[in-house]
Amino acid sequence: MASTWILFTLMAAFMQAWRNAFQKQLSTTVDVYGVTLARFIFGFPLAILYLTFLYQSQPIPLTVSFTPRYAIYIVIAGISQIAATALMVQLFKQKNYAIGVGLAKSEAILAALIGASLLSDHLTVLGWFGVALGGLAVFLLSKGSRAEKLSIPTLMIGIGSGLCFAITSLLVREASLELPQLPFIHRAAWVLLSIIGFQCVSMLIYLSLFSRKTLKAMGERLGLTFKVSMCSFIASLGWFTAMSMQSVAIVKTLGQIEILFSLLISAYFFKEKLARAEHWGLLLVVVAAILVIWA
């Protein structure tokens, strides 16, 4: 049980790397809003099926008490994740795929800082060293060998995406803690269903009213849209379950192993090359994650 969260985190990181890759492909023909909706549109029915499966395989009382605080956490987390996804898609259009992921992975550092300052999730000296090393890694990834091509807006989009993802992760854990009467895996499933449901309905309403052409474009790339949704659902299932068992800072720092998966996808799937400084940045991201875990 003690190491279960590690398995869920590794699963989440692997599937998120593929989700980002498919999102990058989809973003060539579908706008930012459509790519964002692609994360959730098929995830909602999958979340319903997953929760149903849990209750059938591990019967527990069906009565669940949702507090007003739980609803607030769900709404803010859902909006933050939508914003984070939209910013990441914009980032993919401005920078190399793996570097875009690297910039957005400032999420782990920001989650550690916010968790320590607001949620009393304190780190050891070794842990803070890992956070600092992670910051250096993000700097190297954003700078690379093409600093002259990196604009301040691009850097801010990356950090903004990381911040929104960090807020989402922290509130997901807080929402999970609002359901203490349930086993950890059921808590995570309810939070997953609640957030995806809110996101899916709100995005569908918005696009139906203001951008029907986006929905049409998604329909023309239905197979790729499903791949994005499937990978996103499995990744979220892994993240949410791990964060119901362990602190966000620990989960997200280990989750930076996604950077390695992204590097492999970038090299072998997109045939992209990285500069030497960017290789060092990716390596430091992994070292930072290991240091925080050891702490």
PDB file of C-alpha atoms in Angstrom:
ATOM      1  CA  MET A   1       0.000   0.000   0.000  1.00  0.00           C
ATOM      2  CA  ALA A   2       2.846   2.387   0.841  1.00  0.00           C
ATOM      3  CA  SER A   3       4.191   2.245  -2.709  1.00  0.00           C
ATOM      4  CA  THR A   4       0.838   2.130  -4.502  1.00  0.00           C
ATOM      5  CA  TRP A   5       0.864   5.887  -5.060  1.00  0.00           C
ATOM      6  CA  ILE A   6       4.183   5.526  -6.917  1.00  0.00           C
ATOM      7  CA  LEU A   7       2.646   3.106  -9.423  1.00  0.00           C
ATOM      8  CA  PHE A   8      -0.340   5.401  -9.988  1.00  0.00           C
ATOM      9  CA  THR A   9       2.001   8.377 -10.460  1.00  0.00           C
ATOM     10  CA  LEU A  10       4.178   6.585 -13.008  1.00  0.00           C
ATOM     11  CA  MET A  11       1.086   5.466 -14.911  1.00  0.00           C
ATOM     12  CA  ALA A  12      -0.221   9.040 -14.894  1.00  0.00           C
ATOM     13  CA  ALA A  13       3.083  10.493 -16.100  1.00  0.00           C
ATOM     14  CA  PHE A  14       3.360   7.990 -18.956  1.00  0.00           C
ATOM     15  CA  MET A  15      -0.204   8.543 -20.170  1.00  0.00           C
ATOM     16  CA  GLN A  16       0.060  12.316 -19.788  1.00  0.00           C
ATOM     17  CA  ALA A  17       3.133  12.348 -22.024  1.00  0.00           C
ATOM     18  CA  TRP A  18       1.132  10.604 -24.743  1.00  0.00           C
ATOM     19  CA  ARG A  19      -1.872  12.830 -24.144  1.00  0.00           C
ATOM     20  CA  ASN A  20       0.293  15.901 -24.699  1.00  0.00           C
ATOM     21  CA  ALA A  21       1.686  14.379 -27.887  1.00  0.00           C
ATOM     22  CA  PHE A  22      -1.790  13.709 -29.267  1.00  0.00           C
ATOM     23  CA  GLN A  23      -2.892  17.201 -28.215  1.00  0.00           C
ATOM     24  CA  LYS A  24      -0.005  18.655 -30.190  1.00  0.00           C
ATOM     25  CA  GLN A  25      -1.190  16.752 -33.273  1.00  0.00           C
ATOM     26  CA  LEU A  26      -4.801  17.807 -32.762  1.00  0.00           C
ATOM     27  CA  SER A  27      -3.821  21.464 -32.320  1.00  0.00           C
ATOM     28  CA  THR A  28      -2.726  21.620 -35.977  1.00  0.00           C
ATOM     29  CA  THR A  29      -6.344  21.431 -37.174  1.00  0.00           C
ATOM     30  CA  VAL A  30      -8.454  22.262 -34.091  1.00  0.00           C
ATOM     31  CA  ASP A  31      -8.337  25.507 -32.117  1.00  0.00           C
ATOM     32  CA  VAL A  32      -7.299  25.876 -28.476  1.00  0.00           C
ATOM     33  CA  TYR A  33     -10.840  25.476 -27.127  1.00  0.00           C
ATOM     34  CA  GLY A  34     -11.450  22.294 -29.083  1.00  0.00           C
ATOM     35  CA  VAL A  35      -8.164  20.737 -27.996  1.00  0.00           C
ATOM     36  CA  THR A  36      -9.036  21.628 -24.408  1.00  0.00           C
ATOM     37  CA  LEU A  37     -12.485  20.022 -24.668  1.00  0.00           C
ATOM     38  CA  ALA A  38     -10.878  16.923 -26.196  1.00  0.00           C
ATOM     39  CA  ARG A  39      -9.383  16.193 -22.777  1.00  0.00           C
ATOM     40  CA  PHE A  40     -12.807  15.776 -21.205  1.00  0.00           C
ATOM     41  CA  ILE A  41     -15.455  14.936 -23.788  1.00  0.00           C
ATOM     42  CA  PHE A  42     -14.988  11.145 -23.753  1.00  0.00           C
ATOM     43  CA  GLY A  43     -13.514  11.160 -20.253  1.00  0.00           C
ATOM     44  CA  PHE A  44     -16.890  11.890 -18.659  1.00  0.00           C
ATOM     45  CA  PRO A  45     -18.599   8.604 -19.677  1.00  0.00           C
ATOM     46  CA  LEU A  46     -15.370   6.749 -18.893  1.00  0.00           C
ATOM     47  CA  ALA A  47     -15.382   8.250 -15.396  1.00  0.00           C
ATOM     48  CA  ILE A  48     -18.980   7.096 -14.882  1.00  0.00           C
ATOM     49  CA  LEU A  49     -18.076   3.564 -15.976  1.00  0.00           C
ATOM     50  CA  TYR A  50     -15.009   3.540 -13.733  1.00  0.00           C
ATOM     51  CA  LEU A  51     -16.948   4.645 -10.639  1.00  0.00           C
ATOM     52  CA  THR A  52     -19.680   2.093 -11.374  1.00  0.00           C
ATOM     53  CA  PHE A  53     -17.040  -0.626 -11.679  1.00  0.00           C
ATOM     54  CA  LEU A  54     -15.529   0.345  -8.314  1.00  0.00           C
ATOM     55  CA  TYR A  55     -18.861   0.107  -6.512  1.00  0.00           C
ATOM     56  CA  GLN A  56     -19.616  -3.261  -8.098  1.00  0.00           C
ATOM     57  CA  SER A  57     -16.209  -4.755  -7.347  1.00  0.00           C
ATOM     58  CA  GLN A  58     -15.906  -3.265  -3.854  1.00  0.00           C
ATOM     59  CA  PRO A  59     -19.416  -2.683  -2.482  1.00  0.00           C
ATOM     60  CA  ILE A  60     -19.671   0.143   0.048  1.00  0.00           C
ATOM     61  CA  PRO A  61     -22.610   2.327   1.159  1.00  0.00           C
ATOM     62  CA  LEU A  62     -23.811   4.467  -1.733  1.00  0.00           C
ATOM     63  CA  THR A  63     -24.547   7.461   0.478  1.00  0.00           C
ATOM     64  CA  VAL A  64     -21.923  10.167  -0.046  1.00  0.00           C
ATOM     65  CA  SER A  65     -21.987  13.517   1.725  1.00  0.00           C
ATOM     66  CA  PHE A  66     -20.768  16.406  -0.443  1.00  0.00           C
ATOM     67  CA  THR A  67     -19.964  19.611   1.408  1.00  0.00           C
ATOM     68  CA  PRO A  68     -20.187  23.158  -0.021  1.00  0.00           C
ATOM     69  CA  ARG A  69     -16.410  23.328   0.314  1.00  0.00           C
ATOM     70  CA  TYR A  70     -16.122  20.229  -1.894  1.00  0.00           C
ATOM     71  CA  ALA A  71     -18.195  21.928  -4.604  1.00  0.00           C
ATOM     72  CA  ILE A  72     -16.034  25.059  -4.434  1.00  0.00           C
ATOM     73  CA  TYR A  73     -12.856  23.016  -4.765  1.00  0.00           C
ATOM     74  CA  ILE A  74     -14.287  21.152  -7.768  1.00  0.00           C
ATOM     75  CA  VAL A  75     -15.334  24.303  -9.631  1.00  0.00           C
ATOM     76  CA  ILE A  76     -12.072  26.184  -9.052  1.00  0.00           C
ATOM     77  CA  ALA A  77      -9.975  23.109  -9.870  1.00  0.00           C
ATOM     78  CA  GLY A  78     -11.989  22.504 -13.035  1.00  0.00           C
ATOM     79  CA  ILE A  79     -11.591  26.088 -14.241  1.00  0.00           C
ATOM     80  CA  SER A  80      -7.885  26.084 -13.384  1.00  0.00           C
ATOM     81  CA  GLN A  81      -7.305  22.892 -15.361  1.00  0.00           C
ATOM     82  CA  ILE A  82      -9.158  24.273 -18.381  1.00  0.00           C
ATOM     83  CA  ALA A  83      -7.000  27.415 -18.258  1.00  0.00           C
ATOM     84  CA  ALA A  84      -3.827  25.361 -17.798  1.00  0.00           C
ATOM     85  CA  THR A  85      -4.659  23.160 -20.780  1.00  0.00           C
ATOM     86  CA  ALA A  86      -5.449  26.123 -23.031  1.00  0.00           C
ATOM     87  CA  LEU A  87      -2.149  27.766 -22.092  1.00  0.00           C
ATOM     88  CA  MET A  88      -0.219  24.548 -22.728  1.00  0.00           C
ATOM     89  CA  VAL A  89      -1.747  24.186 -26.193  1.00  0.00           C
ATOM     90  CA  GLN A  90      -0.647  27.754 -26.969  1.00  0.00           C
ATOM     91  CA  LEU A  91       2.802  26.813 -25.721  1.00  0.00           C
ATOM     92  CA  PHE A  92       3.005  23.855 -28.111  1.00  0.00           C
ATOM     93  CA  LYS A  93       2.496  26.255 -31.000  1.00  0.00           C
ATOM     94  CA  GLN A  94       5.374  28.489 -29.935  1.00  0.00           C
ATOM     95  CA  LYS A  95       8.120  26.084 -28.853  1.00  0.00           C
ATOM     96  CA  ASN A  96       9.587  22.645 -29.348  1.00  0.00           C
ATOM     97  CA  TYR A  97       7.247  19.919 -27.999  1.00  0.00           C
ATOM     98  CA  ALA A  98       9.498  18.613 -25.201  1.00  0.00           C
ATOM     99  CA  ILE A  99      10.489  22.136 -24.155  1.00  0.00           C
ATOM    100  CA  GLY A 100       6.844  23.161 -24.000  1.00  0.00           C
ATOM    101  CA  VAL A 101       6.227  20.312 -21.583  1.00  0.00           C
ATOM    102  CA  GLY A 102       9.322  21.330 -19.619  1.00  0.00           C
ATOM    103  CA  LEU A 103       8.088  24.893 -19.179  1.00  0.00           C
ATOM    104  CA  ALA A 104       4.658  23.718 -18.044  1.00  0.00           C
ATOM    105  CA  LYS A 105       6.279  21.309 -15.567  1.00  0.00           C
ATOM    106  CA  SER A 106       7.063  24.305 -13.377  1.00  0.00           C
ATOM    107  CA  GLU A 107       3.809  22.976 -11.900  1.00  0.00           C
ATOM    108  CA  ALA A 108       5.754  20.681  -9.572  1.00  0.00           C
ATOM    109  CA  ILE A 109       7.885  23.497  -8.179  1.00  0.00           C
ATOM    110  CA  LEU A 110       4.906  25.817  -7.746  1.00  0.00           C
ATOM    111  CA  ALA A 111       2.857  23.071  -6.073  1.00  0.00           C
ATOM    112  CA  ALA A 112       5.664  22.515  -3.572  1.00  0.00           C
ATOM    113  CA  LEU A 113       5.945  26.241  -2.810  1.00  0.00           C
ATOM    114  CA  ILE A 114       2.195  26.822  -2.492  1.00  0.00           C
ATOM    115  CA  GLY A 115       1.718  23.638  -0.476  1.00  0.00           C
ATOM    116  CA  ALA A 116       4.459  24.625   1.961  1.00  0.00           C
ATOM    117  CA  SER A 117       3.263  28.210   2.385  1.00  0.00           C
ATOM    118  CA  LEU A 118      -0.520  27.728   2.469  1.00  0.00           C
ATOM    119  CA  LEU A 119      -1.177  24.087   3.360  1.00  0.00           C
ATOM    120  CA  SER A 120       1.561  23.480   5.962  1.00  0.00           C
ATOM    121  CA  ASP A 121       3.175  20.878   3.722  1.00  0.00           C
ATOM    122  CA  HIS A 122       6.734  21.627   4.813  1.00  0.00           C
ATOM    123  CA  LEU A 123       9.837  20.302   3.063  1.00  0.00           C
ATOM    124  CA  THR A 124      13.226  19.338   4.465  1.00  0.00           C
ATOM    125  CA  VAL A 125      16.464  21.077   3.445  1.00  0.00           C
ATOM    126  CA  LEU A 126      17.052  18.335   0.872  1.00  0.00           C
ATOM    127  CA  GLY A 127      13.527  18.843  -0.404  1.00  0.00           C
ATOM    128  CA  TRP A 128      14.043  22.575  -0.879  1.00  0.00           C
ATOM    129  CA  PHE A 129      17.328  21.868  -2.661  1.00  0.00           C
ATOM    130  CA  GLY A 130      15.373  19.659  -5.030  1.00  0.00           C
ATOM    131  CA  VAL A 131      12.850  22.458  -5.608  1.00  0.00           C
ATOM    132  CA  ALA A 132      15.670  24.923  -6.359  1.00  0.00           C
ATOM    133  CA  LEU A 133      17.272  22.448  -8.748  1.00  0.00           C
ATOM    134  CA  GLY A 134      13.937  22.045 -10.460  1.00  0.00           C
ATOM    135  CA  GLY A 135      13.763  25.815 -10.898  1.00  0.00           C
ATOM    136  CA  LEU A 136      17.182  25.786 -12.556  1.00  0.00           C
ATOM    137  CA  ALA A 137      16.012  22.982 -14.819  1.00  0.00           C
ATOM    138  CA  VAL A 138      12.988  24.997 -15.943  1.00  0.00           C
ATOM    139  CA  PHE A 139      15.291  27.962 -16.647  1.00  0.00           C
ATOM    140  CA  LEU A 140      17.568  25.817 -18.816  1.00  0.00           C
ATOM    141  CA  LEU A 141      14.602  24.370 -20.667  1.00  0.00           C
ATOM    142  CA  SER A 142      13.181  27.818 -21.379  1.00  0.00           C
ATOM    143  CA  LYS A 143      16.566  29.270 -22.364  1.00  0.00           C
ATOM    144  CA  GLY A 144      18.211  26.422 -24.296  1.00  0.00           C
ATOM    145  CA  SER A 145      20.360  27.446 -27.231  1.00  0.00           C
ATOM    146  CA  ARG A 146      17.680  29.649 -28.790  1.00  0.00           C
ATOM    147  CA  ALA A 147      17.286  32.299 -26.097  1.00  0.00           C
ATOM    148  CA  GLU A 148      16.977  34.977 -28.741  1.00  0.00           C
ATOM    149  CA  LYS A 149      13.783  33.317 -29.974  1.00  0.00           C
ATOM    150  CA  LEU A 150      12.194  32.985 -26.539  1.00  0.00           C
ATOM    151  CA  SER A 151       9.901  35.900 -25.773  1.00  0.00           C
ATOM    152  CA  ILE A 152       8.734  36.957 -22.347  1.00  0.00           C
ATOM    153  CA  PRO A 153       5.090  36.163 -23.289  1.00  0.00           C
ATOM    154  CA  THR A 154       6.109  32.594 -24.179  1.00  0.00           C
ATOM    155  CA  LEU A 155       7.865  32.159 -20.843  1.00  0.00           C
ATOM    156  CA  MET A 156       4.863  33.613 -18.992  1.00  0.00           C
ATOM    157  CA  ILE A 157       2.480  31.257 -20.804  1.00  0.00           C
ATOM    158  CA  GLY A 158       4.574  28.312 -19.615  1.00  0.00           C
ATOM    159  CA  ILE A 159       4.754  29.496 -16.018  1.00  0.00           C
ATOM    160  CA  GLY A 160       1.054  30.400 -16.103  1.00  0.00           C
ATOM    161  CA  SER A 161       0.187  26.903 -17.289  1.00  0.00           C
ATOM    162  CA  GLY A 162       2.293  25.402 -14.507  1.00  0.00           C
ATOM    163  CA  LEU A 163       0.642  27.626 -11.902  1.00  0.00           C
ATOM    164  CA  CYS A 164      -2.867  26.675 -13.034  1.00  0.00           C
ATOM    165  CA  PHE A 165      -1.965  22.985 -13.019  1.00  0.00           C
ATOM    166  CA  ALA A 166      -0.487  23.386  -9.515  1.00  0.00           C
ATOM    167  CA  ILE A 167      -3.682  25.009  -8.233  1.00  0.00           C
ATOM    168  CA  THR A 168      -5.702  22.187  -9.795  1.00  0.00           C
ATOM    169  CA  SER A 169      -3.574  19.513  -8.134  1.00  0.00           C
ATOM    170  CA  LEU A 170      -3.712  21.116  -4.700  1.00  0.00           C
ATOM    171  CA  LEU A 171      -7.490  21.556  -4.835  1.00  0.00           C
ATOM    172  CA  VAL A 172      -7.987  17.998  -6.102  1.00  0.00           C
ATOM    173  CA  ARG A 173      -6.299  16.725  -2.957  1.00  0.00           C
ATOM    174  CA  GLU A 174      -8.322  19.092  -0.764  1.00  0.00           C
ATOM    175  CA  ALA A 175     -11.550  17.908  -2.416  1.00  0.00           C
ATOM    176  CA  SER A 176     -10.532  14.298  -1.829  1.00  0.00           C
ATOM    177  CA  LEU A 177      -9.986  15.031   1.855  1.00  0.00           C
ATOM    178  CA  GLU A 178     -13.588  16.277   2.041  1.00  0.00           C
ATOM    179  CA  LEU A 179     -14.758  12.657   1.539  1.00  0.00           C
ATOM    180  CA  PRO A 180     -13.156  10.931   4.550  1.00  0.00           C
ATOM    181  CA  GLN A 181     -15.916   8.309   4.775  1.00  0.00           C
ATOM    182  CA  LEU A 182     -14.768   6.657   1.530  1.00  0.00           C
ATOM    183  CA  PRO A 183     -11.756   4.471   0.659  1.00  0.00           C
ATOM    184  CA  PHE A 184      -9.012   6.440  -1.104  1.00  0.00           C
ATOM    185  CA  ILE A 185      -9.734   4.931  -4.517  1.00  0.00           C
ATOM    186  CA  HIS A 186     -13.448   5.812  -4.313  1.00  0.00           C
ATOM    187  CA  ARG A 187     -12.614   9.339  -3.156  1.00  0.00           C
ATOM    188  CA  ALA A 188     -10.368   9.825  -6.167  1.00  0.00           C
ATOM    189  CA  ALA A 189     -13.030   8.430  -8.512  1.00  0.00           C
ATOM    190  CA  TRP A 190     -15.700  10.808  -7.198  1.00  0.00           C
ATOM    191  CA  VAL A 191     -13.389  13.809  -7.539  1.00  0.00           C
ATOM    192  CA  LEU A 192     -12.441  12.692 -11.050  1.00  0.00           C
ATOM    193  CA  LEU A 193     -16.084  12.319 -12.097  1.00  0.00           C
ATOM    194  CA  SER A 194     -17.065  15.651 -10.525  1.00  0.00           C
ATOM    195  CA  ILE A 195     -14.305  17.670 -12.178  1.00  0.00           C
ATOM    196  CA  ILE A 196     -14.556  16.045 -15.614  1.00  0.00           C
ATOM    197  CA  GLY A 197     -18.345  16.371 -15.539  1.00  0.00           C
ATOM    198  CA  PHE A 198     -18.158  20.085 -14.713  1.00  0.00           C
ATOM    199  CA  GLN A 199     -15.510  20.697 -17.368  1.00  0.00           C
ATOM    200  CA  CYS A 200     -17.263  18.718 -20.087  1.00  0.00           C
ATOM    201  CA  VAL A 201     -20.674  20.334 -19.584  1.00  0.00           C
ATOM    202  CA  SER A 202     -19.328  23.886 -19.267  1.00  0.00           C
ATOM    203  CA  MET A 203     -17.084  23.580 -22.341  1.00  0.00           C
ATOM    204  CA  LEU A 204     -19.842  22.007 -24.450  1.00  0.00           C
ATOM    205  CA  ILE A 205     -22.263  24.794 -23.531  1.00  0.00           C
ATOM    206  CA  TYR A 206     -19.687  27.479 -24.311  1.00  0.00           C
ATOM    207  CA  LEU A 207     -18.685  26.040 -27.682  1.00  0.00           C
ATOM    208  CA  SER A 208     -22.297  25.296 -28.669  1.00  0.00           C
ATOM    209  CA  LEU A 209     -23.135  28.955 -28.117  1.00  0.00           C
ATOM    210  CA  PHE A 210     -20.019  30.663 -29.439  1.00  0.00           C
ATOM    211  CA  SER A 211     -17.992  28.295 -31.644  1.00  0.00           C
ATOM    212  CA  ARG A 212     -19.905  25.519 -33.359  1.00  0.00           C
ATOM    213  CA  LYS A 213     -17.170  25.286 -35.995  1.00  0.00           C
ATOM    214  CA  THR A 214     -14.830  24.038 -33.274  1.00  0.00           C
ATOM    215  CA  LEU A 215     -17.164  21.131 -32.513  1.00  0.00           C
ATOM    216  CA  LYS A 216     -17.349  20.371 -36.238  1.00  0.00           C
ATOM    217  CA  ALA A 217     -13.548  20.343 -36.485  1.00  0.00           C
ATOM    218  CA  MET A 218     -13.372  17.946 -33.539  1.00  0.00           C
ATOM    219  CA  GLY A 219     -15.883  15.667 -35.248  1.00  0.00           C
ATOM    220  CA  GLU A 220     -13.641  15.526 -38.306  1.00  0.00           C
ATOM    221  CA  ARG A 221     -10.749  14.330 -36.102  1.00  0.00           C
ATOM    222  CA  LEU A 222     -12.836  11.997 -33.951  1.00  0.00           C
ATOM    223  CA  GLY A 223     -10.200   9.263 -33.670  1.00  0.00           C
ATOM    224  CA  LEU A 224      -7.506  11.643 -32.480  1.00  0.00           C
ATOM    225  CA  THR A 225      -9.965  13.357 -30.142  1.00  0.00           C
ATOM    226  CA  PHE A 226     -10.747   9.994 -28.559  1.00  0.00           C
ATOM    227  CA  LYS A 227      -7.033   9.261 -28.094  1.00  0.00           C
ATOM    228  CA  VAL A 228      -6.611  12.573 -26.263  1.00  0.00           C
ATOM    229  CA  SER A 229      -9.619  11.844 -24.045  1.00  0.00           C
ATOM    230  CA  MET A 230      -8.575   8.283 -23.263  1.00  0.00           C
ATOM    231  CA  CYS A 231      -5.001   9.209 -22.350  1.00  0.00           C
ATOM    232  CA  SER A 232      -6.217  12.192 -20.342  1.00  0.00           C
ATOM    233  CA  PHE A 233      -8.727  10.084 -18.407  1.00  0.00           C
ATOM    234  CA  ILE A 234      -6.152   7.434 -17.475  1.00  0.00           C
ATOM    235  CA  ALA A 235      -3.613  10.117 -16.542  1.00  0.00           C
ATOM    236  CA  SER A 236      -6.124  11.971 -14.358  1.00  0.00           C
ATOM    237  CA  LEU A 237      -7.183   8.710 -12.738  1.00  0.00           C
ATOM    238  CA  GLY A 238      -3.555   8.103 -11.822  1.00  0.00           C
ATOM    239  CA  TRP A 239      -2.893  11.642 -10.573  1.00  0.00           C
ATOM    240  CA  PHE A 240      -6.093  11.901  -8.548  1.00  0.00           C
ATOM    241  CA  THR A 241      -5.630   8.506  -6.926  1.00  0.00           C
ATOM    242  CA  ALA A 242      -1.984   9.171  -6.059  1.00  0.00           C
ATOM    243  CA  MET A 243      -2.839  12.591  -4.619  1.00  0.00           C
ATOM    244  CA  SER A 244      -5.560  11.085  -2.443  1.00  0.00           C
ATOM    245  CA  MET A 245      -2.816   8.996  -0.815  1.00  0.00           C
ATOM    246  CA  GLN A 246       0.217  11.307  -0.819  1.00  0.00           C
ATOM    247  CA  SER A 247       0.983  15.042  -0.715  1.00  0.00           C
ATOM    248  CA  VAL A 248       0.813  16.963  -3.978  1.00  0.00           C
ATOM    249  CA  ALA A 249       4.442  18.114  -3.805  1.00  0.00           C
ATOM    250  CA  ILE A 250       5.702  14.539  -3.541  1.00  0.00           C
ATOM    251  CA  VAL A 251       3.421  13.207  -6.281  1.00  0.00           C
ATOM    252  CA  LYS A 252       4.173  16.009  -8.709  1.00  0.00           C
ATOM    253  CA  THR A 253       7.913  15.900  -8.248  1.00  0.00           C
ATOM    254  CA  LEU A 254       7.988  12.175  -8.937  1.00  0.00           C
ATOM    255  CA  GLY A 255       5.606  12.860 -11.807  1.00  0.00           C
ATOM    256  CA  GLN A 256       8.271  14.923 -13.531  1.00  0.00           C
ATOM    257  CA  ILE A 257       9.516  11.616 -14.916  1.00  0.00           C
ATOM    258  CA  GLU A 258       6.977  12.542 -17.589  1.00  0.00           C
ATOM    259  CA  ILE A 259       9.739  14.763 -18.978  1.00  0.00           C
ATOM    260  CA  LEU A 260      11.737  11.676 -19.954  1.00  0.00           C
ATOM    261  CA  PHE A 261       8.713  10.118 -21.625  1.00  0.00           C
ATOM    262  CA  SER A 262       8.121  13.397 -23.470  1.00  0.00           C
ATOM    263  CA  LEU A 263      11.746  13.515 -24.592  1.00  0.00           C
ATOM    264  CA  LEU A 264      11.470  10.028 -26.077  1.00  0.00           C
ATOM    265  CA  ILE A 265       8.210  10.916 -27.811  1.00  0.00           C
ATOM    266  CA  SER A 266       9.741  14.153 -29.099  1.00  0.00           C
ATOM    267  CA  ALA A 267      12.758  12.340 -30.519  1.00  0.00           C
ATOM    268  CA  TYR A 268      11.096   9.237 -31.970  1.00  0.00           C
ATOM    269  CA  PHE A 269       7.521  10.355 -32.647  1.00  0.00           C
ATOM    270  CA  PHE A 270       7.990  13.986 -33.763  1.00  0.00           C
ATOM    271  CA  LYS A 271      11.642  13.612 -34.925  1.00  0.00           C
ATOM    272  CA  GLU A 272      12.647  16.755 -33.017  1.00  0.00           C
ATOM    273  CA  LYS A 273      16.125  17.504 -31.696  1.00  0.00           C
ATOM    274  CA  LEU A 274      17.116  19.198 -28.441  1.00  0.00           C
ATOM    275  CA  ALA A 275      20.043  21.508 -27.752  1.00  0.00           C
ATOM    276  CA  ARG A 276      22.704  20.469 -25.240  1.00  0.00           C
ATOM    277  CA  ALA A 277      21.451  22.939 -22.601  1.00  0.00           C
ATOM    278  CA  GLU A 278      17.980  21.493 -22.977  1.00  0.00           C
ATOM    279  CA  HIS A 279      19.301  17.975 -22.383  1.00  0.00           C
ATOM    280  CA  TRP A 280      20.883  19.212 -19.146  1.00  0.00           C
ATOM    281  CA  GLY A 281      17.618  20.863 -18.159  1.00  0.00           C
ATOM    282  CA  LEU A 282      15.685  17.645 -18.663  1.00  0.00           C
ATOM    283  CA  LEU A 283      18.265  15.728 -16.622  1.00  0.00           C
ATOM    284  CA  LEU A 284      18.053  18.244 -13.766  1.00  0.00           C
ATOM    285  CA  VAL A 285      14.264  17.923 -13.722  1.00  0.00           C
ATOM    286  CA  VAL A 286      14.636  14.216 -13.004  1.00  0.00           C
ATOM    287  CA  VAL A 287      17.348  14.762 -10.372  1.00  0.00           C
ATOM    288  CA  ALA A 288      15.167  17.373  -8.656  1.00  0.00           C
ATOM    289  CA  ALA A 289      12.265  14.923  -8.546  1.00  0.00           C
ATOM    290  CA  ILE A 290      14.449  12.228  -6.980  1.00  0.00           C
ATOM    291  CA  LEU A 291      15.815  14.621  -4.344  1.00  0.00           C
ATOM    292  CA  VAL A 292      12.337  15.678  -3.241  1.00  0.00           C
ATOM    293  CA  ILE A 293      11.231  12.041  -3.007  1.00  0.00           C
ATOM    294  CA  TRP A 294      14.253  11.182  -0.860  1.00  0.00           C
ATOM    295  CA  ALA A 295      13.511  14.173   1.344  1.00  0.00           C
TER     296      ALA A 295
END
